[in-house]
JSON list of C-alpha atoms in Angstrom, two decimals:
[
{"chain": "A", "resi": 1, "resn": "UNK", "atom": "CA", "xyz": [-25.75, 29.24, 146.48]},
{"chain": "A", "resi": 2, "resn": "UNK", "atom": "CA", "xyz": [-23.34, 30.90, 144.46]},
{"chain": "A", "resi": 3, "resn": "UNK", "atom": "CA", "xyz": [-20.25, 31.91, 146.51]},
{"chain": "A", "resi": 4, "resn": "UNK", "atom": "CA", "xyz": [-18.90, 34.64, 144.22]},
{"chain": "A", "resi": 5, "resn": "UNK", "atom": "CA", "xyz": [-21.23, 35.93, 141.65]},
{"chain": "A", "resi": 6, "resn": "UNK", "atom": "CA", "xyz": [-20.67, 38.55, 138.89]},
{"chain": "A", "resi": 7, "resn": "UNK", "atom": "CA", "xyz": [-22.94, 40.55, 136.52]},
{"chain": "A", "resi": 8, "resn": "UNK", "atom": "CA", "xyz": [-23.20, 40.66, 133.87]},
{"chain": "A", "resi": 9, "resn": "UNK", "atom": "CA", "xyz": [-21.96, 37.48, 132.36]},
{"chain": "A", "resi": 10, "resn": "UNK", "atom": "CA", "xyz": [-21.46, 38.99, 128.90]},
{"chain": "A", "resi": 11, "resn": "UNK", "atom": "CA", "xyz": [-21.07, 42.54, 128.04]},
{"chain": "A", "resi": 12, "resn": "UNK", "atom": "CA", "xyz": [-20.80, 43.85, 124.48]},
{"chain": "A", "resi": 13, "resn": "UNK", "atom": "CA", "xyz": [-20.28, 47.44, 123.90]},
{"chain": "A", "resi": 14, "resn": "UNK", "atom": "CA", "xyz": [-18.78, 50.08, 121.65]},
{"chain": "A", "resi": 15, "resn": "UNK", "atom": "CA", "xyz": [-15.38, 51.72, 121.96]},
{"chain": "A", "resi": 16, "resn": "UNK", "atom": "CA", "xyz": [-15.39, 54.88, 124.13]},
{"chain": "A", "resi": 17, "resn": "UNK", "atom": "CA", "xyz": [-18.30, 53.79, 126.36]},
{"chain": "A", "resi": 18, "resn": "UNK", "atom": "CA", "xyz": [-18.29, 53.42, 130.19]},
{"chain": "A", "resi": 19, "resn": "UNK", "atom": "CA", "xyz": [-19.38, 50.32, 131.87]},
{"chain": "A", "resi": 20, "resn": "UNK", "atom": "CA", "xyz": [-19.52, 48.71, 135.25]},
{"chain": "A", "resi": 21, "resn": "UNK", "atom": "CA", "xyz": [-19.10, 45.04, 136.23]},
{"chain": "A", "resi": 22, "resn": "UNK", "atom": "CA", "xyz": [-20.35, 43.89, 139.66]},
{"chain": "A", "resi": 23, "resn": "UNK", "atom": "CA", "xyz": [-19.05, 41.34, 142.02]},
{"chain": "A", "resi": 24, "resn": "UNK", "atom": "CA", "xyz": [-20.82, 40.01, 145.17]},
{"chain": "A", "resi": 25, "resn": "UNK", "atom": "CA", "xyz": [-19.35, 37.32, 147.63]},
{"chain": "A", "resi": 26, "resn": "UNK", "atom": "CA", "xyz": [-21.31, 35.60, 150.32]},
{"chain": "A", "resi": 27, "resn": "UNK", "atom": "CA", "xyz": [-18.57, 33.85, 151.95]},
{"chain": "A", "resi": 28, "resn": "UNK", "atom": "CA", "xyz": [-17.95, 36.50, 154.63]},
{"chain": "A", "resi": 29, "resn": "UNK", "atom": "CA", "xyz": [-14.53, 37.09, 153.23]},
{"chain": "A", "resi": 30, "resn": "UNK", "atom": "CA", "xyz": [-12.36, 40.07, 154.02]},
{"chain": "A", "resi": 31, "resn": "UNK", "atom": "CA", "xyz": [-10.56, 40.40, 150.69]},
{"chain": "A", "resi": 32, "resn": "UNK", "atom": "CA", "xyz": [-11.64, 40.65, 147.05]},
{"chain": "A", "resi": 33, "resn": "UNK", "atom": "CA", "xyz": [-9.94, 40.82, 143.83]},
{"chain": "A", "resi": 34, "resn": "UNK", "atom": "CA", "xyz": [-10.18, 41.51, 140.09]},
{"chain": "A", "resi": 35, "resn": "UNK", "atom": "CA", "xyz": [-8.24, 39.61, 137.52]},
{"chain": "A", "resi": 36, "resn": "UNK", "atom": "CA", "xyz": [-8.13, 39.94, 133.81]},
{"chain": "A", "resi": 37, "resn": "UNK", "atom": "CA", "xyz": [-7.73, 36.93, 131.28]},
{"chain": "A", "resi": 38, "resn": "UNK", "atom": "CA", "xyz": [-6.82, 38.20, 127.96]},
{"chain": "A", "resi": 39, "resn": "UNK", "atom": "CA", "xyz": [-7.30, 36.38, 124.56]},
{"chain": "A", "resi": 40, "resn": "UNK", "atom": "CA", "xyz": [-3.93, 34.47, 125.08]},
{"chain": "A", "resi": 41, "resn": "UNK", "atom": "CA", "xyz": [-5.39, 33.12, 128.21]},
{"chain": "A", "resi": 42, "resn": "UNK", "atom": "CA", "xyz": [-3.02, 34.71, 130.60]},
{"chain": "A", "resi": 43, "resn": "UNK", "atom": "CA", "xyz": [-4.57, 35.43, 133.91]},
{"chain": "A", "resi": 44, "resn": "UNK", "atom": "CA", "xyz": [-3.26, 38.49, 135.75]},
{"chain": "A", "resi": 45, "resn": "UNK", "atom": "CA", "xyz": [-4.41, 40.22, 138.92]},
{"chain": "A", "resi": 46, "resn": "UNK", "atom": "CA", "xyz": [-5.61, 43.93, 138.50]},
{"chain": "A", "resi": 47, "resn": "UNK", "atom": "CA", "xyz": [-6.68, 45.03, 142.13]},
{"chain": "A", "resi": 48, "resn": "UNK", "atom": "CA", "xyz": [-7.33, 43.75, 145.46]},
{"chain": "A", "resi": 49, "resn": "UNK", "atom": "CA", "xyz": [-9.33, 45.27, 148.23]},
{"chain": "A", "resi": 50, "resn": "UNK", "atom": "CA", "xyz": [-9.25, 44.27, 151.92]},
{"chain": "A", "resi": 51, "resn": "UNK", "atom": "CA", "xyz": [-12.00, 45.55, 154.16]},
{"chain": "A", "resi": 52, "resn": "UNK", "atom": "CA", "xyz": [-12.98, 48.05, 151.40]},
{"chain": "A", "resi": 53, "resn": "UNK", "atom": "CA", "xyz": [-9.27, 49.40, 151.30]},
{"chain": "A", "resi": 54, "resn": "UNK", "atom": "CA", "xyz": [-7.41, 49.17, 148.08]},
{"chain": "A", "resi": 55, "resn": "UNK", "atom": "CA", "xyz": [-4.40, 46.95, 148.70]},
{"chain": "A", "resi": 56, "resn": "UNK", "atom": "CA", "xyz": [-3.12, 45.95, 145.10]},
{"chain": "A", "resi": 57, "resn": "UNK", "atom": "CA", "xyz": [-3.08, 48.04, 142.13]},
{"chain": "A", "resi": 58, "resn": "UNK", "atom": "CA", "xyz": [-1.04, 46.43, 139.32]},
{"chain": "A", "resi": 59, "resn": "UNK", "atom": "CA", "xyz": [-0.41, 49.19, 137.06]},
{"chain": "A", "resi": 60, "resn": "UNK", "atom": "CA", "xyz": [-3.65, 49.08, 135.48]},
{"chain": "A", "resi": 61, "resn": "UNK", "atom": "CA", "xyz": [-4.80, 52.25, 133.56]},
{"chain": "A", "resi": 62, "resn": "UNK", "atom": "CA", "xyz": [-6.68, 54.81, 135.65]},
{"chain": "A", "resi": 63, "resn": "UNK", "atom": "CA", "xyz": [-9.72, 54.31, 133.23]},
{"chain": "A", "resi": 64, "resn": "UNK", "atom": "CA", "xyz": [-10.40, 51.17, 135.56]},
{"chain": "A", "resi": 65, "resn": "UNK", "atom": "CA", "xyz": [-11.68, 52.18, 138.92]},
{"chain": "A", "resi": 66, "resn": "UNK", "atom": "CA", "xyz": [-12.63, 49.49, 141.51]},
{"chain": "A", "resi": 67, "resn": "UNK", "atom": "CA", "xyz": [-15.15, 50.48, 144.08]},
{"chain": "A", "resi": 68, "resn": "UNK", "atom": "CA", "xyz": [-15.95, 48.49, 147.13]},
{"chain": "A", "resi": 69, "resn": "UNK", "atom": "CA", "xyz": [-19.14, 49.82, 148.92]},
{"chain": "A", "resi": 70, "resn": "UNK", "atom": "CA", "xyz": [-18.82, 47.01, 151.44]},
{"chain": "A", "resi": 71, "resn": "UNK", "atom": "CA", "xyz": [-16.88, 43.90, 152.25]},
{"chain": "A", "resi": 72, "resn": "UNK", "atom": "CA", "xyz": [-19.06, 41.87, 150.18]},
{"chain": "A", "resi": 73, "resn": "UNK", "atom": "CA", "xyz": [-19.09, 43.91, 147.02]},
{"chain": "A", "resi": 74, "resn": "UNK", "atom": "CA", "xyz": [-16.26, 44.97, 144.64]},
{"chain": "A", "resi": 75, "resn": "UNK", "atom": "CA", "xyz": [-17.48, 46.56, 141.40]},
{"chain": "A", "resi": 76, "resn": "UNK", "atom": "CA", "xyz": [-15.19, 47.56, 138.51]},
{"chain": "A", "resi": 77, "resn": "UNK", "atom": "CA", "xyz": [-15.89, 50.67, 136.42]},
{"chain": "A", "resi": 78, "resn": "UNK", "atom": "CA", "xyz": [-14.13, 51.00, 133.24]},
{"chain": "A", "resi": 79, "resn": "UNK", "atom": "CA", "xyz": [-14.23, 54.34, 131.39]},
{"chain": "A", "resi": 80, "resn": "UNK", "atom": "CA", "xyz": [-13.68, 55.21, 127.58]},
{"chain": "A", "resi": 81, "resn": "UNK", "atom": "CA", "xyz": [-13.51, 51.55, 126.89]},
{"chain": "A", "resi": 82, "resn": "UNK", "atom": "CA", "xyz": [-10.81, 50.50, 124.20]},
{"chain": "A", "resi": 83, "resn": "UNK", "atom": "CA", "xyz": [-10.51, 47.42, 122.02]},
{"chain": "A", "resi": 84, "resn": "UNK", "atom": "CA", "xyz": [-7.85, 46.18, 124.19]},
{"chain": "A", "resi": 85, "resn": "UNK", "atom": "CA", "xyz": [-10.01, 46.00, 127.19]},
{"chain": "A", "resi": 86, "resn": "UNK", "atom": "CA", "xyz": [-11.78, 42.92, 125.64]},
{"chain": "A", "resi": 87, "resn": "UNK", "atom": "CA", "xyz": [-11.11, 40.09, 127.88]},
{"chain": "A", "resi": 88, "resn": "UNK", "atom": "CA", "xyz": [-12.70, 37.95, 130.61]},
{"chain": "A", "resi": 89, "resn": "UNK", "atom": "CA", "xyz": [-12.75, 39.72, 134.05]},
{"chain": "A", "resi": 90, "resn": "UNK", "atom": "CA", "xyz": [-12.85, 37.44, 137.01]},
{"chain": "A", "resi": 91, "resn": "UNK", "atom": "CA", "xyz": [-13.68, 38.50, 140.54]},
{"chain": "A", "resi": 92, "resn": "UNK", "atom": "CA", "xyz": [-12.44, 36.45, 143.50]},
{"chain": "A", "resi": 93, "resn": "UNK", "atom": "CA", "xyz": [-12.52, 36.68, 147.32]},
{"chain": "A", "resi": 94, "resn": "UNK", "atom": "CA", "xyz": [-10.45, 35.03, 150.18]},
{"chain": "A", "resi": 95, "resn": "UNK", "atom": "CA", "xyz": [-10.38, 35.22, 153.98]},
{"chain": "A", "resi": 96, "resn": "UNK", "atom": "CA", "xyz": [-7.42, 36.75, 155.60]},
{"chain": "A", "resi": 97, "resn": "UNK", "atom": "CA", "xyz": [-5.45, 34.22, 157.46]},
{"chain": "A", "resi": 98, "resn": "UNK", "atom": "CA", "xyz": [-1.91, 33.01, 158.25]},
{"chain": "A", "resi": 99, "resn": "UNK", "atom": "CA", "xyz": [-0.49, 29.58, 157.25]},
{"chain": "A", "resi": 100, "resn": "UNK", "atom": "CA", "xyz": [-1.31, 29.79, 153.51]},
{"chain": "A", "resi": 101, "resn": "UNK", "atom": "CA", "xyz": [-4.97, 29.49, 154.20]},
{"chain": "A", "resi": 102, "resn": "UNK", "atom": "CA", "xyz": [-5.93, 32.46, 152.12]},
{"chain": "A", "resi": 103, "resn": "UNK", "atom": "CA", "xyz": [-7.52, 30.40, 149.41]},
{"chain": "A", "resi": 104, "resn": "UNK", "atom": "CA", "xyz": [-9.13, 32.49, 146.63]},
{"chain": "A", "resi": 105, "resn": "UNK", "atom": "CA", "xyz": [-12.58, 31.53, 145.37]},
{"chain": "A", "resi": 106, "resn": "UNK", "atom": "CA", "xyz": [-13.46, 32.88, 141.85]},
{"chain": "A", "resi": 107, "resn": "UNK", "atom": "CA", "xyz": [-16.45, 33.97, 140.20]},
{"chain": "A", "resi": 108, "resn": "UNK", "atom": "CA", "xyz": [-17.59, 32.66, 136.87]},
{"chain": "A", "resi": 109, "resn": "UNK", "atom": "CA", "xyz": [-16.23, 35.56, 134.86]},
{"chain": "A", "resi": 110, "resn": "UNK", "atom": "CA", "xyz": [-17.70, 38.48, 132.78]},
{"chain": "A", "resi": 111, "resn": "UNK", "atom": "CA", "xyz": [-16.82, 38.29, 129.11]},
{"chain": "A", "resi": 112, "resn": "UNK", "atom": "CA", "xyz": [-16.40, 41.84, 127.88]},
{"chain": "A", "resi": 113, "resn": "UNK", "atom": "CA", "xyz": [-16.05, 42.37, 124.12]},
{"chain": "A", "resi": 114, "resn": "UNK", "atom": "CA", "xyz": [-15.41, 46.08, 122.77]},
{"chain": "A", "resi": 115, "resn": "UNK", "atom": "CA", "xyz": [-16.50, 46.65, 119.25]},
{"chain": "B", "resi": 1, "resn": "UNK", "atom": "CA", "xyz": [6.98, 34.87, 144.41]},
{"chain": "B", "resi": 2, "resn": "UNK", "atom": "CA", "xyz": [8.95, 31.93, 143.05]},
{"chain": "B", "resi": 3, "resn": "UNK", "atom": "CA", "xyz": [8.58, 30.94, 139.46]},
{"chain": "B", "resi": 4, "resn": "UNK", "atom": "CA", "xyz": [7.14, 27.62, 138.50]},
{"chain": "B", "resi": 5, "resn": "UNK", "atom": "CA", "xyz": [7.55, 25.60, 135.43]},
{"chain": "B", "resi": 6, "resn": "UNK", "atom": "CA", "xyz": [4.90, 22.99, 134.14]},
{"chain": "B", "resi": 7, "resn": "UNK", "atom": "CA", "xyz": [4.64, 20.98, 130.98]},
{"chain": "B", "resi": 8, "resn": "UNK", "atom": "CA", "xyz": [2.34, 22.74, 128.55]},
{"chain": "B", "resi": 9, "resn": "UNK", "atom": "CA", "xyz": [0.14, 19.72, 127.88]},
{"chain": "B", "resi": 10, "resn": "UNK", "atom": "CA", "xyz": [-0.65, 16.24, 129.12]},
{"chain": "B", "resi": 11, "resn": "UNK", "atom": "CA", "xyz": [-2.86, 13.40, 128.16]},
{"chain": "B", "resi": 12, "resn": "UNK", "atom": "CA", "xyz": [-4.38, 10.81, 130.44]},
{"chain": "B", "resi": 13, "resn": "UNK", "atom": "CA", "xyz": [-6.88, 7.90, 130.00]},
{"chain": "B", "resi": 14, "resn": "UNK", "atom": "CA", "xyz": [-10.04, 8.04, 131.92]},
{"chain": "B", "resi": 15, "resn": "UNK", "atom": "CA", "xyz": [-10.06, 6.14, 135.16]},
{"chain": "B", "resi": 16, "resn": "UNK", "atom": "CA", "xyz": [-6.21, 6.26, 135.45]},
{"chain": "B", "resi": 17, "resn": "UNK", "atom": "CA", "xyz": [-4.27, 8.43, 137.81]},
{"chain": "B", "resi": 18, "resn": "UNK", "atom": "CA", "xyz": [-3.12, 11.83, 136.31]},
{"chain": "B", "resi": 19, "resn": "UNK", "atom": "CA", "xyz": [0.22, 12.99, 137.68]},
{"chain": "B", "resi": 20, "resn": "UNK", "atom": "CA", "xyz": [0.82, 16.66, 136.91]},
{"chain": "B", "resi": 21, "resn": "UNK", "atom": "CA", "xyz": [4.56, 17.82, 137.65]},
{"chain": "B", "resi": 22, "resn": "UNK", "atom": "CA", "xyz": [5.52, 21.26, 138.76]},
{"chain": "B", "resi": 23, "resn": "UNK", "atom": "CA", "xyz": [9.09, 22.63, 139.32]},
{"chain": "B", "resi": 24, "resn": "UNK", "atom": "CA", "xyz": [9.75, 25.51, 141.72]},
{"chain": "B", "resi": 25, "resn": "UNK", "atom": "CA", "xyz": [13.33, 25.20, 142.40]},
{"chain": "B", "resi": 26, "resn": "UNK", "atom": "CA", "xyz": [13.69, 28.86, 143.78]},
{"chain": "B", "resi": 27, "resn": "UNK", "atom": "CA", "xyz": [10.75, 28.45, 146.50]},
{"chain": "B", "resi": 28, "resn": "UNK", "atom": "CA", "xyz": [11.59, 29.82, 149.82]},
{"chain": "B", "resi": 29, "resn": "UNK", "atom": "CA", "xyz": [10.79, 28.48, 153.18]},
{"chain": "B", "resi": 30, "resn": "UNK", "atom": "CA", "xyz": [7.50, 30.40, 153.79]},
{"chain": "B", "resi": 31, "resn": "UNK", "atom": "CA", "xyz": [6.15, 30.02, 150.38]},
{"chain": "B", "resi": 32, "resn": "UNK", "atom": "CA", "xyz": [3.20, 27.54, 149.76]},
{"chain": "B", "resi": 33, "resn": "UNK", "atom": "CA", "xyz": [2.38, 25.41, 146.72]},
{"chain": "B", "resi": 34, "resn": "UNK", "atom": "CA", "xyz": [-0.97, 25.98, 145.39]},
{"chain": "B", "resi": 35, "resn": "UNK", "atom": "CA", "xyz": [-2.93, 24.10, 142.66]},
{"chain": "B", "resi": 36, "resn": "UNK", "atom": "CA", "xyz": [-5.98, 25.76, 140.74]},
{"chain": "B", "resi": 37, "resn": "UNK", "atom": "CA", "xyz": [-7.53, 24.53, 137.70]},
{"chain": "B", "resi": 38, "resn": "UNK", "atom": "CA", "xyz": [-9.64, 26.23, 134.97]},
{"chain": "B", "resi": 39, "resn": "UNK", "atom": "CA", "xyz": [-12.38, 24.24, 133.13]},
{"chain": "B", "resi": 40, "resn": "UNK", "atom": "CA", "xyz": [-13.16, 25.60, 129.75]},
{"chain": "B", "resi": 41, "resn": "UNK", "atom": "CA", "xyz": [-12.88, 29.56, 130.59]},
{"chain": "B", "resi": 42, "resn": "UNK", "atom": "CA", "xyz": [-14.84, 29.08, 133.83]},
{"chain": "B", "resi": 43, "resn": "UNK", "atom": "CA", "xyz": [-13.34, 30.52, 136.86]},
{"chain": "B", "resi": 44, "resn": "UNK", "atom": "CA", "xyz": [-10.26, 29.18, 138.30]},
{"chain": "B", "resi": 45, "resn": "UNK", "atom": "CA", "xyz": [-11.10, 26.47, 140.90]},
{"chain": "B", "resi": 46, "resn": "UNK", "atom": "CA", "xyz": [-8.90, 25.84, 143.96]},
{"chain": "B", "resi": 47, "resn": "UNK", "atom": "CA", "xyz": [-7.78, 22.12, 144.32]},
{"chain": "B", "resi": 48, "resn": "UNK", "atom": "CA", "xyz": [-5.24, 21.97, 147.05]},
{"chain": "B", "resi": 49, "resn": "UNK", "atom": "CA", "xyz": [-2.26, 23.45, 148.71]},
{"chain": "B", "resi": 50, "resn": "UNK", "atom": "CA", "xyz": [0.60, 22.58, 150.91]},
{"chain": "B", "resi": 51, "resn": "UNK", "atom": "CA", "xyz": [3.92, 23.80, 152.58]},
{"chain": "B", "resi": 52, "resn": "UNK", "atom": "CA", "xyz": [6.16, 20.75, 152.97]},
{"chain": "B", "resi": 53, "resn": "UNK", "atom": "CA", "xyz": [4.01, 17.73, 153.95]},
{"chain": "B", "resi": 54, "resn": "UNK", "atom": "CA", "xyz": [2.08, 15.84, 151.46]},
{"chain": "B", "resi": 55, "resn": "UNK", "atom": "CA", "xyz": [-1.68, 16.84, 151.30]},
{"chain": "B", "resi": 56, "resn": "UNK", "atom": "CA", "xyz": [-4.96, 14.90, 150.46]},
{"chain": "B", "resi": 57, "resn": "UNK", "atom": "CA", "xyz": [-8.42, 16.01, 150.00]},
{"chain": "B", "resi": 58, "resn": "UNK", "atom": "CA", "xyz": [-11.59, 14.73, 148.07]},
{"chain": "B", "resi": 59, "resn": "UNK", "atom": "CA", "xyz": [-10.24, 16.22, 144.79]},
{"chain": "B", "resi": 60, "resn": "UNK", "atom": "CA", "xyz": [-6.43, 15.36, 144.67]},
{"chain": "B", "resi": 61, "resn": "UNK", "atom": "CA", "xyz": [-3.26, 14.70, 146.40]},
{"chain": "B", "resi": 62, "resn": "UNK", "atom": "CA", "xyz": [-0.24, 16.86, 146.58]},
{"chain": "B", "resi": 63, "resn": "UNK", "atom": "CA", "xyz": [3.17, 15.41, 147.02]},
{"chain": "B", "resi": 64, "resn": "UNK", "atom": "CA", "xyz": [6.09, 17.70, 147.65]},
{"chain": "B", "resi": 65, "resn": "UNK", "atom": "CA", "xyz": [9.67, 16.70, 147.49]},
{"chain": "B", "resi": 66, "resn": "UNK", "atom": "CA", "xyz": [11.75, 16.71, 150.71]},
{"chain": "B", "resi": 67, "resn": "UNK", "atom": "CA", "xyz": [13.82, 19.60, 149.31]},
{"chain": "B", "resi": 68, "resn": "UNK", "atom": "CA", "xyz": [10.48, 21.39, 148.14]},
{"chain": "B", "resi": 69, "resn": "UNK", "atom": "CA", "xyz": [11.89, 22.19, 144.63]},
{"chain": "B", "resi": 70, "resn": "UNK", "atom": "CA", "xyz": [9.03, 20.38, 142.96]},
{"chain": "B", "resi": 71, "resn": "UNK", "atom": "CA", "xyz": [5.70, 18.91, 143.55]},
{"chain": "B", "resi": 72, "resn": "UNK", "atom": "CA", "xyz": [3.22, 16.60, 141.81]},
{"chain": "B", "resi": 73, "resn": "UNK", "atom": "CA", "xyz": [-0.49, 16.81, 141.81]},
{"chain": "B", "resi": 74, "resn": "UNK", "atom": "CA", "xyz": [-2.14, 13.47, 141.55]},
{"chain": "B", "resi": 75, "resn": "UNK", "atom": "CA", "xyz": [-5.81, 13.06, 140.43]},
{"chain": "B", "resi": 76, "resn": "UNK", "atom": "CA", "xyz": [-6.39, 9.45, 141.52]},
{"chain": "B", "resi": 77, "resn": "UNK", "atom": "CA", "xyz": [-9.02, 8.44, 139.01]},
{"chain": "B", "resi": 78, "resn": "UNK", "atom": "CA", "xyz": [-9.42, 11.01, 136.25]},
{"chain": "B", "resi": 79, "resn": "UNK", "atom": "CA", "xyz": [-12.65, 11.46, 134.52]},
{"chain": "B", "resi": 80, "resn": "UNK", "atom": "CA", "xyz": [-13.53, 13.48, 131.51]},
{"chain": "B", "resi": 81, "resn": "UNK", "atom": "CA", "xyz": [-14.78, 16.27, 133.70]},
{"chain": "B", "resi": 82, "resn": "UNK", "atom": "CA", "xyz": [-11.08, 16.74, 134.87]},
{"chain": "B", "resi": 83, "resn": "UNK", "atom": "CA", "xyz": [-10.01, 18.13, 131.41]},
{"chain": "B", "resi": 84, "resn": "UNK", "atom": "CA", "xyz": [-8.74, 21.40, 132.29]},
{"chain": "B", "resi": 85, "resn": "UNK", "atom": "CA", "xyz": [-5.71, 23.77, 132.51]},
{"chain": "B", "resi": 86, "resn": "UNK", "atom": "CA", "xyz": [-4.02, 23.09, 135.83]},
{"chain": "B", "resi": 87, "resn": "UNK", "atom": "CA", "xyz": [-1.89, 25.86, 137.44]},
{"chain": "B", "resi": 88, "resn": "UNK", "atom": "CA", "xyz": [0.71, 25.39, 140.01]},
{"chain": "B", "resi": 89, "resn": "UNK", "atom": "CA", "xyz": [1.25, 28.61, 141.85]},
{"chain": "B", "resi": 90, "resn": "UNK", "atom": "CA", "xyz": [3.89, 29.41, 144.52]},
{"chain": "B", "resi": 91, "resn": "UNK", "atom": "CA", "xyz": [2.57, 32.09, 147.07]},
{"chain": "B", "resi": 92, "resn": "UNK", "atom": "CA", "xyz": [4.18, 33.78, 150.09]},
{"chain": "B", "resi": 93, "resn": "UNK", "atom": "CA", "xyz": [2.49, 33.49, 153.19]},
{"chain": "B", "resi": 94, "resn": "UNK", "atom": "CA", "xyz": [0.29, 36.48, 153.80]},
{"chain": "B", "resi": 95, "resn": "UNK", "atom": "CA", "xyz": [0.71, 37.66, 150.09]},
{"chain": "B", "resi": 96, "resn": "UNK", "atom": "CA", "xyz": [-2.49, 38.47, 148.36]},
{"chain": "B", "resi": 97, "resn": "UNK", "atom": "CA", "xyz": [-2.07, 37.98, 144.73]},
{"chain": "B", "resi": 98, "resn": "UNK", "atom": "CA", "xyz": [-1.91, 34.78, 142.94]},
{"chain": "B", "resi": 99, "resn": "UNK", "atom": "CA", "xyz": [0.66, 34.86, 139.95]},
{"chain": "B", "resi": 100, "resn": "UNK", "atom": "CA", "xyz": [-0.68, 32.45, 137.26]},
{"chain": "B", "resi": 101, "resn": "UNK", "atom": "CA", "xyz": [1.83, 30.97, 134.75]},
{"chain": "B", "resi": 102, "resn": "UNK", "atom": "CA", "xyz": [0.61, 29.10, 131.48]},
{"chain": "B", "resi": 103, "resn": "UNK", "atom": "CA", "xyz": [-0.30, 25.98, 133.45]},
{"chain": "B", "resi": 104, "resn": "UNK", "atom": "CA", "xyz": [-0.67, 22.37, 132.00]},
{"chain": "B", "resi": 105, "resn": "UNK", "atom": "CA", "xyz": [-3.49, 21.64, 129.71]},
{"chain": "B", "resi": 106, "resn": "UNK", "atom": "CA", "xyz": [-4.57, 18.12, 130.79]},
{"chain": "B", "resi": 107, "resn": "UNK", "atom": "CA", "xyz": [-6.73, 16.17, 128.36]},
{"chain": "B", "resi": 108, "resn": "UNK", "atom": "CA", "xyz": [-8.59, 12.97, 129.76]},
{"chain": "B", "resi": 109, "resn": "UNK", "atom": "CA", "xyz": [-9.31, 10.68, 127.08]},
{"chain": "B", "resi": 110, "resn": "UNK", "atom": "CA", "xyz": [-12.17, 8.15, 126.91]}
]
């Protein structure tokens, strides 16, 4: 069973298009995240949602809009795609908890290429 | 979150113990040390975490110095599949985001 899954795995699209990436977790976790890994391999958080509520928004352009229909899903919609959006996008989830137990589990990534 | 410093790359022979160091001299009392790894552009994989005591699980051991300013991740019998980028991350208790540095690229050689 895949704990954190993302679709699609690969996405190739033209500049200016709008696209969505979906994420689902079957771990029963309360919190979900989107991270971006650019061509230099830096991995950086974009958003986090806790119980469908936006908690972290790390100065991401408002062309990026996360949507959490329920606790198990966090989708990422990107409007007016730009060349610089090409990256690998990782979804993750964790369970709230004290004591540093909020281990994050990552999905396999979505490789986005904007032409 | 405290900053961490890791060597950019390391090599280890297959079957030997791989010891990956991490400095976190500005760590505060309620910050945990986490280790993740990323194998060839897959999603980061959790390895282990600790606060001040040494920890061991089925993947690795984590040794944290008494002053908590540095730690070492030990893979006791490295295999070729352990070749990956290893990230040492310091995270405040309750904080949600992981701040990834550049990590250590560990290469296991046959």
